[in-house]
CSV table of C-alpha atoms in Angstrom, one decimal:
chain,number,residue,atom,x,y,z
A,198,MET,CA,-23.4,25.0,17.0
A,199,THR,CA,-19.8,24.2,17.7
A,200,THR,CA,-17.6,22.2,15.3
A,201,GLU,CA,-17.9,19.2,17.7
A,202,ASP,CA,-21.7,19.3,17.5
A,203,LYS,CA,-21.8,19.3,13.7
A,204,PRO,CA,-22.3,16.1,11.9
A,205,ALA,CA,-19.6,14.8,9.6
A,206,ALA,CA,-20.4,14.7,5.9
A,207,LEU,CA,-20.4,10.9,5.7
A,208,GLN,CA,-21.6,10.1,9.2
A,209,GLY,CA,-23.7,7.0,9.0
A,210,ILE,CA,-22.0,5.6,5.9
A,211,LYS,CA,-20.5,2.2,6.2
A,212,VAL,CA,-17.4,1.4,4.1
A,213,VAL,CA,-16.0,-2.1,3.8
A,214,ASP,CA,-12.3,-1.5,2.9
A,215,TRP,CA,-10.4,-4.4,1.4
A,216,THR,CA,-7.4,-2.5,0.1
A,217,ILE,CA,-3.7,-2.6,0.3
A,218,TRP,CA,-0.6,-0.5,-0.2
A,219,GLN,CA,-1.6,3.2,-0.9
A,220,PHE,CA,-3.9,3.5,-3.9
A,221,GLY,CA,-7.0,1.9,-2.3
A,222,PRO,CA,-6.3,2.9,1.3
A,223,ILE,CA,-6.1,6.7,0.4
A,224,ALA,CA,-9.6,6.5,-1.0
A,225,SER,CA,-11.0,4.9,2.1
A,226,THR,CA,-9.0,7.1,4.4
A,227,MET,CA,-10.6,10.2,2.8
A,228,LEU,CA,-14.0,8.7,3.4
A,229,GLY,CA,-13.0,8.0,7.0
A,230,ASP,CA,-11.9,11.6,7.4
A,231,LEU,CA,-15.5,12.6,6.4
A,232,GLY,CA,-17.0,10.5,9.1
A,233,ALA,CA,-17.6,7.2,7.4
A,234,ASP,CA,-17.3,4.0,9.5
A,235,VAL,CA,-14.4,2.3,7.6
A,236,ILE,CA,-13.9,-1.3,8.4
A,237,LYS,CA,-10.5,-2.4,7.1
A,238,ILE,CA,-10.2,-6.0,6.1
A,239,GLU,CA,-6.7,-7.4,6.4
A,240,SER,CA,-5.2,-10.8,5.9
A,241,LEU,CA,-3.9,-12.5,9.0
A,242,ASP,CA,-0.4,-11.2,8.0
A,243,GLY,CA,-1.8,-7.7,7.6
A,244,ASP,CA,-1.6,-5.1,4.9
A,245,PRO,CA,1.8,-5.3,3.2
A,246,GLY,CA,2.2,-1.6,4.0
A,247,ARG,CA,2.7,-2.6,7.6
A,248,THR,CA,6.1,-4.0,6.7
A,249,VAL,CA,7.6,-1.1,4.7
A,250,PHE,CA,10.3,-0.3,7.2
A,251,ARG,CA,12.7,1.0,4.5
A,252,ALA,CA,11.6,3.0,1.5
A,253,GLY,CA,14.1,4.1,-1.1
A,254,GLY,CA,16.9,3.2,1.3
A,255,VAL,CA,15.6,5.5,4.0
A,256,ASP,CA,14.7,4.1,7.4
A,257,ARG,CA,10.9,4.7,7.8
A,258,SER,CA,10.4,2.6,10.9
A,259,LEU,CA,8.8,3.9,14.1
A,260,PRO,CA,8.8,2.6,17.7
A,261,GLY,CA,6.8,-0.4,18.6
A,262,GLY,CA,7.2,-2.2,15.2
A,263,ARG,CA,5.2,0.5,13.4
A,264,THR,CA,6.1,2.0,10.1
A,265,SER,CA,5.5,5.6,8.9
A,266,TYR,CA,4.2,4.2,5.5
A,267,PHE,CA,1.2,2.7,7.2
A,268,GLU,CA,0.6,5.3,10.0
A,269,ALA,CA,0.6,8.1,7.5
A,270,ILE,CA,-2.4,6.9,5.4
A,271,GLN,CA,-4.5,4.4,7.4
A,272,ARG,CA,-6.2,6.6,10.0
A,273,ASN,CA,-9.9,6.7,10.8
A,274,LYS,CA,-10.4,2.9,10.3
A,275,ARG,CA,-11.2,-0.2,12.3
A,276,SER,CA,-9.2,-3.3,11.5
A,277,ILE,CA,-10.6,-6.8,11.2
A,278,ALA,CA,-8.1,-9.6,10.3
A,279,LEU,CA,-9.7,-12.4,8.2
A,280,ASP,CA,-8.4,-15.4,6.3
A,281,LEU,CA,-10.3,-15.0,3.0
A,282,LYS,CA,-8.8,-18.2,1.7
A,283,LYS,CA,-11.3,-19.9,4.0
A,284,PRO,CA,-15.0,-19.9,3.1
A,285,GLU,CA,-15.9,-18.8,6.6
A,286,GLY,CA,-13.7,-15.7,6.2
A,287,VAL,CA,-15.5,-14.8,2.9
A,288,ALA,CA,-18.8,-15.5,4.6
A,289,VAL,CA,-18.0,-12.8,7.2
A,290,VAL,CA,-17.4,-10.2,4.5
A,291,LEU,CA,-20.6,-11.2,2.7
A,292,GLU,CA,-22.5,-10.6,6.0
A,293,MET,CA,-20.9,-7.2,6.3
A,294,ILE,CA,-22.0,-6.3,2.8
A,295,LYS,CA,-25.7,-6.6,3.7
A,296,ASP,CA,-25.8,-3.2,5.3
A,297,ALA,CA,-22.7,-1.6,3.8
A,298,ASP,CA,-22.8,1.5,1.6
A,299,VAL,CA,-19.4,1.1,0.0
A,300,PHE,CA,-17.0,-1.8,-0.8
A,301,VAL,CA,-13.5,-0.8,-1.9
A,302,GLN,CA,-10.8,-3.1,-3.3
A,303,ASN,CA,-7.7,-2.6,-5.4
A,304,PHE,CA,-6.5,-6.2,-5.9
A,305,ARG,CA,-5.3,-7.5,-9.2
A,306,LYS,CA,-8.0,-8.4,-11.7
A,307,GLY,CA,-9.4,-11.8,-10.9
A,308,VAL,CA,-8.6,-11.9,-7.2
A,309,ALA,CA,-12.0,-10.7,-6.0
A,310,GLU,CA,-13.8,-12.9,-8.6
A,311,ARG,CA,-11.8,-16.0,-7.4
A,312,LEU,CA,-12.7,-15.4,-3.8
A,313,GLY,CA,-16.3,-14.8,-4.4
A,314,LEU,CA,-16.2,-11.0,-3.8
A,315,SER,CA,-16.9,-9.7,-7.3
A,316,TYR,CA,-19.3,-6.9,-8.0
A,317,GLU,CA,-21.8,-9.3,-9.6
A,318,ILE,CA,-21.9,-11.4,-6.4
A,319,LEU,CA,-22.0,-8.4,-3.9
A,320,LYS,CA,-24.7,-6.5,-5.8
A,321,GLU,CA,-27.0,-9.5,-5.5
A,322,ILE,CA,-26.7,-9.2,-1.7
A,323,ASN,CA,-27.0,-5.4,-1.7
A,324,PRO,CA,-28.3,-3.8,-4.9
A,325,LYS,CA,-27.6,-0.3,-3.7
A,326,LEU,CA,-23.9,-1.0,-2.8
A,327,ILE,CA,-21.2,1.2,-4.3
A,328,TYR,CA,-18.5,-1.2,-5.4
A,329,ALA,CA,-15.2,0.8,-5.9
A,330,SER,CA,-12.4,-1.0,-7.7
A,331,GLY,CA,-8.8,0.3,-8.3
A,332,SER,CA,-6.6,-1.3,-10.9
A,333,GLY,CA,-3.3,-0.6,-12.6
A,334,TYR,CA,-4.3,-0.1,-16.2
A,335,GLY,CA,-8.1,-0.1,-16.3
A,336,PRO,CA,-10.7,-2.8,-16.5
A,337,LYS,CA,-10.5,-3.4,-20.3
A,338,GLY,CA,-7.7,-4.1,-22.7
A,339,PRO,CA,-4.8,-6.6,-23.1
A,340,ASP,CA,-3.1,-5.4,-20.0
A,341,SER,CA,-6.1,-5.1,-17.7
A,342,ASP,CA,-4.9,-8.0,-15.6
A,343,MET,CA,-1.4,-6.7,-15.1
A,344,PRO,CA,-0.3,-5.6,-11.6
A,345,ALA,CA,1.0,-2.0,-11.1
A,346,LEU,CA,2.3,0.2,-8.4
A,347,ASP,CA,3.2,3.9,-8.4
A,348,SER,CA,6.4,3.7,-10.5
A,349,ALA,CA,4.6,1.7,-13.2
A,350,ALA,CA,1.8,4.3,-13.3
A,351,GLN,CA,4.3,7.2,-13.6
A,352,ALA,CA,6.1,5.4,-16.4
A,353,ARG,CA,3.2,4.4,-18.6
A,354,SER,CA,1.3,7.7,-18.1
A,355,GLY,CA,4.1,9.9,-19.3
A,356,LEU,CA,4.6,11.5,-15.9
A,357,MET,CA,8.3,10.5,-15.8
A,358,TYR,CA,9.0,12.6,-18.8
A,359,ALA,CA,7.1,15.6,-17.3
A,360,THR,CA,10.1,16.6,-15.1
A,361,GLY,CA,12.6,17.7,-17.8
A,362,PRO,CA,13.2,18.3,-21.5
A,363,GLU,CA,11.9,15.8,-24.0
A,364,ASP,CA,15.3,14.2,-24.7
A,365,ALA,CA,16.3,14.0,-21.0
A,366,ASP,CA,16.3,10.7,-19.2
A,367,PRO,CA,13.0,9.9,-17.5
A,368,TYR,CA,12.8,10.8,-13.8
A,369,PRO,CA,10.0,9.9,-11.3
A,370,VAL,CA,8.2,12.4,-9.3
A,371,GLN,CA,8.9,11.7,-5.6
A,372,GLY,CA,6.3,11.0,-3.0
A,373,VAL,CA,4.6,8.0,-4.6
A,374,ILE,CA,2.4,10.5,-6.4
A,375,GLY,CA,0.9,8.0,-8.8
A,376,ASP,CA,-0.6,6.0,-6.0
A,377,GLN,CA,-1.8,9.2,-4.2
A,378,ILE,CA,-3.7,10.6,-7.2
A,379,GLY,CA,-5.1,7.1,-7.9
A,380,GLY,CA,-6.6,7.1,-4.4
A,381,ILE,CA,-7.9,10.6,-4.6
A,382,THR,CA,-9.6,9.9,-8.0
A,383,LEU,CA,-11.2,6.7,-6.6
A,384,GLY,CA,-12.4,8.5,-3.6
A,385,TRP,CA,-13.9,11.2,-5.8
A,386,GLY,CA,-15.7,8.5,-7.8
A,387,ILE,CA,-17.1,7.0,-4.7
A,388,LEU,CA,-18.6,10.3,-3.6
A,389,ALA,CA,-20.1,10.8,-7.0
A,390,ALA,CA,-21.7,7.3,-6.9
A,391,LEU,CA,-23.1,8.0,-3.4
A,392,MET,CA,-24.6,11.2,-4.7
A,393,ALA,CA,-26.1,9.3,-7.7
A,394,ARG,CA,-27.5,6.7,-5.3
A,395,SER,CA,-29.2,9.5,-3.3
A,396,ILE,CA,-30.7,11.0,-6.4
A,397,HIS,CA,-31.5,7.9,-8.5
A,398,GLY,CA,-31.6,5.1,-5.9
A,399,ILE,CA,-29.1,2.9,-7.6
A,400,GLY,CA,-25.8,1.3,-6.6
A,401,GLN,CA,-23.0,0.8,-9.1
A,402,LEU,CA,-19.5,-0.2,-9.9
A,403,VAL,CA,-16.9,2.6,-9.9
A,404,GLU,CA,-13.5,1.9,-11.5
A,405,ALA,CA,-10.4,4.0,-11.3
A,406,SER,CA,-6.9,3.1,-12.4
A,407,HIS,CA,-3.3,4.2,-11.9
A,408,LEU,CA,-3.0,4.9,-15.6
A,409,GLY,CA,-6.2,6.9,-16.0
A,410,SER,CA,-5.6,8.9,-12.8
A,411,ALA,CA,-2.0,9.8,-13.7
A,412,ILE,CA,-3.1,10.9,-17.2
A,413,TRP,CA,-5.8,13.1,-15.6
A,414,LEU,CA,-3.2,14.5,-13.2
A,415,GLN,CA,-1.5,15.8,-16.4
A,416,GLY,CA,-4.8,16.6,-18.0
A,417,LEU,CA,-3.9,20.1,-19.3
A,418,ALA,CA,-0.6,19.0,-20.7
A,419,VAL,CA,-2.1,15.9,-22.3
A,420,GLY,CA,-5.0,17.9,-23.8
A,421,MET,CA,-2.8,20.7,-25.1
A,422,GLY,CA,-0.3,18.2,-26.5
A,423,LEU,CA,-3.0,16.3,-28.4
A,424,LEU,CA,-4.5,19.5,-29.8
A,425,THR,CA,-1.1,20.8,-31.1
A,426,GLN,CA,0.6,17.6,-32.2
A,427,ASP,CA,2.6,19.5,-34.9
A,428,ARG,CA,4.4,21.4,-32.2
A,429,PRO,CA,7.1,20.5,-29.6
A,430,PRO,CA,5.7,18.2,-26.9
A,431,SER,CA,7.4,20.1,-24.1
A,432,GLU,CA,7.7,23.8,-23.2
A,433,ILE,CA,11.2,23.1,-22.2
A,434,ASN,CA,13.7,23.8,-25.0
A,435,ASN,CA,16.2,20.9,-25.3
A,436,SER,CA,19.1,23.2,-26.1
A,437,TYR,CA,19.0,24.7,-22.6
A,438,HIS,CA,20.8,23.3,-19.6
A,439,SER,CA,17.8,23.1,-17.3
A,440,PRO,CA,14.1,24.0,-17.3
A,441,ARG,CA,14.9,27.2,-15.4
A,442,ASP,CA,17.3,28.4,-18.0
A,443,ALA,CA,14.8,27.6,-20.7
A,444,ALA,CA,11.8,29.5,-19.3
A,445,PHE,CA,10.3,31.5,-22.2
A,446,ASN,CA,8.8,33.9,-19.7
A,447,PRO,CA,11.5,34.9,-17.2
A,448,LEU,CA,8.8,36.4,-15.0
A,449,ALA,CA,7.4,32.8,-14.5
A,450,ASN,CA,10.6,31.2,-13.3
A,451,TYR,CA,12.6,30.6,-10.1
A,452,TYR,CA,15.7,32.3,-8.8
A,453,LYS,CA,18.1,31.7,-5.9
A,454,CYS,CA,18.3,34.4,-3.3
A,455,LYS,CA,21.2,35.5,-1.2
A,456,ASP,CA,20.4,33.1,1.6
A,457,ASP,CA,20.2,30.2,-0.8
A,458,ARG,CA,16.5,30.1,-0.7
A,459,TRP,CA,14.6,30.0,-4.0
A,460,ILE,CA,11.8,32.3,-5.0
A,461,MET,CA,9.2,31.1,-7.6
A,462,LEU,CA,7.7,33.8,-9.8
A,463,ALA,CA,4.4,32.9,-11.5
A,464,ASN,CA,3.5,36.1,-13.4
A,465,PHE,CA,2.2,34.5,-16.6
A,466,GLN,CA,0.6,37.8,-17.8
A,467,ALA,CA,4.1,39.1,-18.1
A,468,ASP,CA,3.4,42.3,-20.1
A,469,ARG,CA,0.9,43.4,-17.4
A,470,TYR,CA,3.6,43.0,-14.7
A,471,TRP,CA,6.8,44.0,-16.5
A,472,THR,CA,7.0,47.7,-15.7
A,473,ASP,CA,6.1,47.3,-12.0
A,474,PHE,CA,8.4,44.3,-11.7
A,475,ALA,CA,11.4,46.1,-13.2
A,476,LEU,CA,10.8,49.0,-10.9
A,477,ALA,CA,10.6,46.7,-7.8
A,478,LEU,CA,13.8,45.0,-8.7
A,479,GLY,CA,15.6,48.3,-9.4
A,480,ILE,CA,16.2,47.5,-13.1
A,481,GLU,CA,13.9,50.2,-14.5
A,482,GLU,CA,16.5,50.9,-17.2
A,483,LEU,CA,15.3,47.7,-18.9
A,484,ILE,CA,11.6,48.7,-19.1
A,485,ASP,CA,11.8,50.1,-22.6
A,486,GLU,CA,14.9,48.1,-23.7
A,487,PRO,CA,13.9,46.7,-27.1
A,488,LYS,CA,15.2,43.2,-26.1
A,489,PHE,CA,12.9,43.0,-23.1
A,490,HIS,CA,10.0,45.4,-23.7
A,491,ASP,CA,7.3,42.8,-24.4
A,492,MET,CA,6.6,39.1,-23.9
A,493,ASP,CA,8.0,37.9,-27.2
A,494,ALA,CA,11.1,40.0,-26.9
A,495,ARG,CA,11.8,38.8,-23.4
A,496,GLY,CA,11.3,35.2,-24.6
A,497,GLU,CA,13.7,35.5,-27.5
A,498,ASN,CA,16.3,37.0,-25.2
A,499,ARG,CA,15.5,35.0,-22.1
A,500,GLY,CA,19.0,33.8,-21.5
A,501,GLU,CA,20.3,37.3,-21.1
A,502,LEU,CA,17.3,38.4,-18.9
A,503,ILE,CA,17.5,35.3,-16.7
A,504,ALA,CA,21.2,36.0,-16.1
A,505,ILE,CA,20.4,39.6,-15.1
A,506,LEU,CA,17.6,38.4,-12.7
A,507,ASP,CA,19.9,35.7,-11.3
A,508,LYS,CA,22.4,38.3,-10.3
A,509,ARG,CA,19.8,40.7,-9.0
A,510,PHE,CA,18.0,38.1,-6.8
A,511,ALA,CA,21.3,36.9,-5.4
A,512,GLU,CA,21.8,40.3,-3.8
A,513,LYS,CA,19.1,39.9,-1.1
A,514,PRO,CA,17.6,37.1,1.0
A,515,TYR,CA,14.2,35.7,0.2
A,516,VAL,CA,12.4,37.6,3.1
A,517,GLN,CA,13.6,40.9,1.7
A,518,TRP,CA,12.5,40.1,-1.8
A,519,ALA,CA,9.1,38.9,-0.5
A,520,GLU,CA,8.6,42.2,1.3
A,521,ILE,CA,9.7,44.2,-1.8
A,522,LEU,CA,7.4,42.3,-4.2
A,523,ALA,CA,4.4,42.3,-1.8
A,524,SER,CA,4.6,46.1,-1.4
A,525,SER,CA,5.3,46.9,-5.0
A,526,GLY,CA,2.5,45.4,-6.9
A,527,ASP,CA,0.1,42.4,-7.3
A,528,PHE,CA,2.9,40.0,-8.1
A,529,ILE,CA,2.4,36.2,-7.9
A,530,PHE,CA,5.4,34.6,-6.1
A,531,SER,CA,6.2,32.0,-3.5
A,532,PRO,CA,9.1,30.5,-1.6
A,533,VAL,CA,10.3,27.1,-2.9
A,534,GLN,CA,10.0,24.9,0.1
A,535,ARG,CA,11.1,21.4,1.2
A,536,LEU,CA,8.6,19.0,2.7
A,537,MET,CA,10.0,19.5,6.2
A,538,GLU,CA,9.3,23.2,6.0
A,539,LEU,CA,5.6,22.8,5.6
A,540,LYS,CA,4.8,22.2,9.2
A,541,ASP,CA,6.1,25.7,10.1
A,542,ASP,CA,4.5,27.5,7.1
A,543,VAL,CA,2.2,30.1,8.5
A,544,GLN,CA,-0.5,29.4,5.8
A,545,VAL,CA,-0.3,25.7,6.4
A,546,VAL,CA,-0.6,26.2,10.2
A,547,ALA,CA,-3.5,28.7,9.8
A,548,ASN,CA,-5.5,26.4,7.6
A,549,GLY,CA,-4.7,23.2,9.4
A,550,TYR,CA,-3.3,21.5,6.4
A,551,ILE,CA,-1.1,19.5,8.7
A,552,ALA,CA,-2.8,18.1,11.7
A,553,ASP,CA,-1.5,17.6,15.2
A,554,VAL,CA,-2.5,14.2,16.4
A,555,ASP,CA,-2.1,12.6,19.8
A,556,HIS,CA,-1.0,9.0,19.1
A,557,PRO,CA,-1.6,6.6,21.9
A,558,THR,CA,1.9,5.0,21.4
A,559,LEU,CA,4.0,7.5,19.6
A,560,GLY,CA,2.8,10.6,21.4
A,561,PRO,CA,2.2,13.9,19.6
A,562,ILE,CA,2.6,13.5,15.9
A,563,LYS,CA,1.8,15.4,12.7
A,564,LEU,CA,0.0,14.1,9.7
A,565,ALA,CA,-1.1,15.6,6.3
A,566,ASP,CA,-4.7,16.5,6.9
A,567,HIS,CA,-7.8,16.1,4.7
A,568,PRO,CA,-7.3,18.8,2.0
A,569,LEU,CA,-10.9,20.2,1.9
A,570,ARG,CA,-12.8,22.3,4.4
A,571,TYR,CA,-16.6,22.1,5.0
A,572,SER,CA,-18.5,24.8,6.9
A,573,GLU,CA,-21.3,22.6,8.2
A,574,THR,CA,-19.9,19.0,8.1
A,575,PRO,CA,-16.4,19.2,9.3
A,576,HIS,CA,-13.9,16.4,8.8
A,577,ASN,CA,-11.5,15.2,11.6
A,578,ILE,CA,-8.9,12.6,12.5
A,579,ARG,CA,-10.7,10.6,15.1
A,580,THR,CA,-8.4,7.6,15.3
A,581,VAL,CA,-4.8,6.8,14.2
A,582,ALA,CA,-4.0,3.8,12.0
A,583,PRO,CA,-5.2,0.6,13.8
A,584,GLU,CA,-3.2,-2.4,15.0
A,585,LEU,CA,-3.7,-5.5,12.9
A,586,GLY,CA,-7.0,-7.0,13.8
A,587,GLN,CA,-7.5,-4.5,16.6
A,588,HIS,CA,-11.3,-4.4,16.2
A,589,THR,CA,-12.0,-7.9,15.0
A,590,GLU,CA,-14.1,-9.0,18.0
A,591,GLU,CA,-15.8,-5.6,18.3
A,592,ILE,CA,-16.9,-5.7,14.6
A,593,LEU,CA,-18.0,-9.3,14.8
A,594,LEU,CA,-20.1,-8.6,18.0
A,595,GLU,CA,-21.7,-5.7,16.2
A,596,MET,CA,-22.6,-8.0,13.3
A,597,GLY,CA,-24.4,-10.4,15.7
A,598,PHE,CA,-21.7,-13.0,16.3
A,599,GLY,CA,-21.7,-14.5,19.8
A,600,TRP,CA,-18.6,-15.2,21.8
A,601,ASP,CA,-18.8,-18.9,21.1
A,602,ALA,CA,-18.9,-18.3,17.3
A,603,ILE,CA,-16.0,-15.8,17.6
A,604,SER,CA,-14.0,-18.4,19.6
A,605,GLY,CA,-14.7,-21.0,16.9
A,606,LEU,CA,-13.4,-18.7,14.2
A,607,GLN,CA,-10.3,-18.2,16.2
A,608,GLU,CA,-9.7,-21.9,16.7
A,609,ARG,CA,-10.1,-22.6,13.0
A,610,GLY,CA,-7.7,-19.9,12.0
A,611,VAL,CA,-10.2,-17.7,10.3
A,612,ILE,CA,-9.5,-14.7,12.5
A,613,LEU,CA,-6.6,-13.7,14.8
């Protein structure tokens, strides 16, 4: 059986996707990658992500009035444009819910309730529905109705202090990572709920938040910190100029090579690697040096050893160091890459982590692909991000609406 002949993991699953920006859309996009039929409900003005033509001062526009923000994360969906402020628009959604498997929304608390699209209402129509809700700070507590986007999630979760010493100014992680992990977490929850439904025959409400997801993204650091509250909250010593200079284990640090490329070492069992590492770098005279002979000694004298390694790595380009380390032991190391280098990385290419897509308007493009691989139920990018309302008539016809009814909805401004 070829890949084309194999079923997708979620083939036959219907997802009603009422989400905006990035948090919610990422969850539904991942379901679409797995073969689900994702129907994206948009207002007549469209998802606000369609108008992000400039992000952080950088022009992110594309030809034909498109924006990379929307194109990057809204694939494998069909778009229906509805005015949900009109009862007839809500009625269309309620009709969709009758045979839907999943409903996803990430609007501010109270919006779904006000429009008649709450979990309590939808579960009466379809008791086995998985209702997935994304929020800023969780469904309970005094701030549960507050809005949030990525930067707020990073700020409140502690993530902005994860990039430097404890006394340094906060700095956000780039790439809208708070929204991204929120969407991944919500998607994971939906899959678990679908599995629970197949085992127990029940639908349920699944709730994920920016805050909870960003905390879990740092789960190890949060857990260790809470377990050792009497010790410094960060592994980065505040007296050092940078995290690199403060590395207690110089064999788990990064160094600039002769060609200005950086090499990251990740040899956390440093005593196991020290002898072979010193031999590989041609600094074998340091193997039995009392200041460097074991982990604690190297940590106490890390400033001196890091300076030695800085000088040594600056003598050869990255490729030569990679060859030396690869042939001299079982070292853990990697090039430090920029985003634009990923498309040419041999491992990225070999595993298809960035997909080549034929866009009907933009031509050949590349997108970050679904991160998992399935031997028997492969994922794929079947369609690019839809035009606003592109599939409105198609979806309504599938639902049993006739052309006269569709024309009536258009005349009354319920659909485009």
